[in-house]
XYZ file of C-alpha atoms in Angstrom:
290
model
C 16.515 -8.174 -7.576
C 12.902 -7.044 -7.563
C 11.809 -4.055 -5.487
C 8.278 -3.419 -4.222
C 7.326 0.147 -3.331
C 5.128 0.296 -0.243
C 3.254 3.481 -1.053
C 2.876 3.793 -4.858
C 0.147 6.430 -4.435
C 2.375 8.616 -2.279
C 4.151 8.195 1.040
C 1.895 9.488 3.843
C 2.914 12.186 6.307
C 5.931 13.498 4.402
C 7.949 16.046 6.401
C 8.921 19.380 4.896
C 11.688 19.352 3.878
C 11.754 15.599 3.190
C 14.680 13.469 4.376
C 17.551 12.825 1.997
C 18.441 9.162 1.615
C 22.109 8.518 2.381
C 24.046 5.291 1.964
C 27.190 4.679 4.017
C 29.415 1.726 3.164
C 30.857 0.548 6.479
C 32.801 -2.456 5.221
C 36.557 -2.182 4.818
C 36.686 -5.652 3.249
C 36.087 -5.808 -0.501
C 34.629 -9.323 -0.174
C 31.373 -8.154 1.393
C 29.161 -5.097 1.725
C 27.830 -3.543 4.931
C 25.664 -0.591 3.980
C 23.765 1.603 6.424
C 20.924 3.589 4.863
C 19.645 6.727 6.587
C 16.912 9.174 5.630
C 14.755 6.596 3.867
C 12.095 8.550 2.001
C 10.727 5.815 -0.294
C 9.860 2.801 1.887
C 10.218 -0.432 -0.044
C 11.005 -4.127 0.033
C 13.784 -5.973 -1.766
C 12.535 -9.415 -2.795
C 14.605 -12.605 -2.731
C 12.722 -15.231 -4.718
C 13.651 -18.916 -4.437
C 13.978 -21.157 -7.470
C 11.510 -23.584 -5.896
C 9.206 -21.715 -3.522
C 7.725 -23.679 -0.648
C 4.948 -21.149 -0.056
C 6.622 -19.706 3.045
C 7.571 -16.029 3.279
C 9.515 -13.924 5.778
C 9.534 -10.146 6.186
C 13.101 -9.286 7.218
C 13.519 -6.161 9.339
C 17.165 -5.073 9.714
C 18.335 -3.063 12.688
C 20.319 0.128 12.995
C 19.190 1.758 16.221
C 16.403 3.653 14.400
C 19.245 5.830 13.075
C 19.725 3.912 9.844
C 18.903 0.492 8.358
C 21.744 -2.025 7.952
C 20.435 -3.720 4.830
C 23.263 -6.167 4.084
C 24.237 -7.771 7.381
C 20.698 -8.229 8.696
C 18.793 -8.095 5.418
C 20.280 -9.191 2.124
C 22.545 -11.872 3.607
C 19.606 -13.439 5.445
C 17.411 -13.027 2.370
C 19.816 -15.113 0.321
C 19.996 -17.737 3.099
C 16.205 -18.022 3.195
C 15.721 -18.123 -0.567
C 18.187 -21.015 -0.857
C 15.777 -22.933 1.392
C 12.702 -22.200 -0.683
C 11.498 -19.294 1.459
C 10.594 -16.007 -0.221
C 12.237 -13.150 1.674
C 11.283 -9.484 1.688
C 13.857 -7.058 3.132
C 12.154 -3.966 4.553
C 13.571 -0.477 3.993
C 11.534 1.434 6.582
C 11.194 5.095 7.499
C 12.937 6.297 10.625
C 11.157 8.016 13.526
C 13.752 10.748 13.973
C 13.192 12.157 10.473
C 10.106 14.239 11.256
C 7.352 12.104 9.733
C 3.794 12.960 10.789
C 3.286 9.443 12.201
C 6.154 10.056 14.643
C 7.081 6.941 16.632
C 4.584 4.845 14.637
C 6.095 5.602 11.238
C 8.195 2.428 11.042
C 5.240 0.368 12.258
C 3.165 1.875 9.427
C 5.695 0.559 6.930
C 5.846 -2.876 8.569
C 2.043 -3.176 8.599
C 1.817 -2.058 4.989
C 4.577 -4.507 4.005
C 2.739 -7.465 5.534
C -0.446 -6.507 3.712
C 1.325 -6.115 0.369
C 2.997 -9.517 0.762
C -0.412 -11.102 1.294
C -1.944 -9.100 -1.564
C 0.815 -10.390 -3.869
C 0.666 -13.974 -2.561
C -0.353 -15.559 -5.869
C 2.302 -13.683 -7.808
C 5.068 -14.858 -5.476
C 3.653 -18.377 -4.868
C 3.124 -17.618 -1.179
C 0.675 -19.117 1.283
C -0.844 -16.022 2.967
C -1.150 -18.016 6.201
C 2.602 -18.705 6.304
C 3.968 -15.171 6.338
C 6.232 -14.510 9.312
C 8.559 -11.700 10.355
C 12.148 -11.599 11.589
C 13.835 -8.539 13.055
C 17.269 -7.725 14.440
C 18.155 -5.252 17.218
C 16.004 -2.138 16.620
C 14.449 -4.135 13.795
C 13.632 -6.678 16.497
C 11.730 -3.931 18.292
C 9.813 -3.180 15.103
C 9.178 -6.905 14.622
C 7.812 -7.225 18.177
C 5.806 -4.019 17.700
C 4.272 -5.512 14.557
C 3.500 -8.772 16.373
C 1.721 -6.972 19.209
C 0.194 -3.932 17.461
C -0.520 -5.296 13.987
C -4.148 -4.111 14.222
C -3.330 -0.623 15.541
C -4.357 1.945 12.927
C -1.295 3.959 11.993
C -2.396 5.190 8.554
C -5.483 5.671 6.391
C -6.235 2.878 3.922
C -4.674 3.412 0.497
C -5.984 0.494 -1.562
C -7.419 -3.030 -1.391
C -4.257 -4.404 0.232
C -5.173 -2.490 3.375
C -8.218 -4.710 3.899
C -5.839 -7.610 4.629
C -4.339 -8.557 7.973
C -0.939 -7.210 8.998
C -0.540 -9.933 11.646
C 2.574 -12.051 11.115
C 1.935 -15.775 11.535
C 5.083 -15.950 13.640
C 7.807 -13.515 14.668
C 11.512 -13.960 15.382
C 13.244 -11.265 17.422
C 17.033 -11.561 17.283
C 18.962 -9.654 20.005
C 15.962 -7.295 20.067
C 15.376 -3.915 21.565
C 12.080 -4.389 23.429
C 11.632 -2.078 26.384
C 11.684 1.707 26.493
C 12.320 1.535 30.253
C 15.492 3.649 30.664
C 16.933 1.010 32.997
C 17.356 -1.488 30.149
C 16.526 0.384 26.937
C 18.980 0.876 24.114
C 19.491 4.594 24.688
C 19.872 5.596 21.049
C 16.785 3.719 19.882
C 14.750 5.109 22.765
C 15.809 8.695 22.090
C 14.997 8.528 18.378
C 11.720 6.671 18.896
C 10.087 8.492 21.816
C 12.519 11.222 22.917
C 14.835 11.483 25.893
C 12.215 12.858 28.272
C 9.267 10.633 27.360
C 6.598 9.983 29.979
C 6.209 6.541 31.516
C 2.919 6.232 29.617
C 4.701 6.883 26.313
C 7.430 4.405 27.267
C 4.871 1.678 27.911
C 2.966 2.436 24.698
C 6.095 1.690 22.681
C 7.375 -1.266 24.709
C 6.059 -4.464 23.079
C 6.229 -6.364 26.362
C 3.366 -4.137 27.556
C 1.304 -4.713 24.407
C 1.048 -8.508 24.268
C -2.522 -9.743 23.751
C -4.105 -13.175 23.214
C -3.879 -12.448 19.460
C -0.092 -12.057 19.483
C 1.471 -14.749 17.247
C 4.068 -17.312 18.395
C 7.440 -15.698 19.061
C 11.057 -16.873 18.739
C 13.576 -14.971 20.887
C 17.364 -15.206 20.670
C 19.808 -13.149 22.716
C 23.409 -13.454 23.968
C 23.766 -12.697 27.654
C 26.927 -10.669 27.015
C 25.187 -8.277 24.616
C 26.777 -4.949 25.507
C 24.420 -2.860 23.382
C 20.971 -4.257 24.166
C 20.733 -5.956 27.576
C 19.357 -9.502 27.537
C 16.705 -8.317 30.004
C 14.840 -6.994 26.943
C 14.200 -10.532 25.720
C 13.528 -11.821 29.225
C 10.793 -9.241 29.766
C 9.239 -10.102 26.427
C 9.304 -13.790 27.266
C 7.624 -13.151 30.628
C 4.905 -11.049 28.995
C 4.234 -13.690 26.345
C 4.130 -16.491 28.900
C 1.689 -14.522 31.048
C -0.704 -14.370 28.077
C -0.198 -18.011 27.114
C 1.479 -17.125 23.807
C 3.866 -19.829 22.533
C 7.419 -18.559 22.915
C 10.757 -20.241 22.320
C 13.801 -18.547 23.831
C 17.477 -19.221 23.156
C 20.068 -17.532 25.367
C 23.802 -17.766 24.741
C 26.523 -16.985 27.266
C 28.483 -15.139 24.590
C 27.964 -13.708 21.152
C 27.719 -9.969 21.640
C 25.449 -7.894 19.438
C 24.778 -7.386 15.758
C 26.302 -10.600 14.439
C 23.683 -11.455 11.822
C 24.940 -14.450 9.849
C 28.497 -13.553 8.916
C 29.745 -12.438 12.320
C 28.243 -15.461 14.073
C 30.661 -17.849 12.369
C 32.979 -19.558 14.840
C 30.877 -18.563 17.848
C 28.326 -20.631 19.793
C 25.600 -18.479 18.222
C 26.618 -19.715 14.760
C 23.771 -22.245 14.862
C 21.040 -19.684 15.462
C 19.565 -19.848 11.922
C 19.149 -23.624 12.263
C 17.425 -23.125 15.620
C 15.028 -20.655 14.034
C 14.389 -22.952 11.063
C 13.587 -25.899 13.342
C 11.166 -23.697 15.301
C 9.537 -22.432 12.103
C 9.138 -25.997 10.855
C 7.486 -27.058 14.110
C 5.124 -24.091 13.852
C 4.416 -25.058 10.208
C 5.592 -21.652 9.032
C 8.054 -23.082 6.491
């Protein structure tokens, strides 16, 4: 598997002392892995290249409550699924806002923006159409995905090289059981605390709630959320849908009565949400993203 380093000239805003990357294997079943990576100090992308690329690419953004990044369940497994369908997948290992980086709550967005630009800069090498690069995020990664879709042009770092002249706007974005709002009434408490702090002002909450940052330039969005999600209330997706609709942004929303949270691919099997990847693929085909 190929790995692309996001910041080959040096990661900006390094805290002192720097975080220590830690990998925790959460799976008790030897047939699959479920790693959670904390303290990411070298942001990067793992690349899943198809045998016959179609020109489509997806930046995959795993969740983990901004505490760690669950790279297998919501990254590598989906990367393999996409590559089997001719789609080049890039799994993002992003820095975490609670680790003391200078960029603070924008540090993960910096990595997502940089990742999109690198994918476009390397389009010829990976046989990618730079106008068919979308993003998909899960849980807190869904927040980062929505943040990228709404604040792709927000300057979060100084330009490093020619890649930074390219757009960071995804051509479409899929937010799967996403954290969206920092409103304490519906926010995922852990993500909110690590991103903006427990006692953040209402202004700071709004600044980091993608439903308040939708503009006419926001790309088409795919939302999927079970109504029985006990970790991230479905109201997060409903608020995002309302904000997108108010701006006339194309949005497709799939709600399921049951499914819970954090199912990815493997844990969706046997549940009504099992078909969610096919729903996304059909949407992406209609949007001419794949």
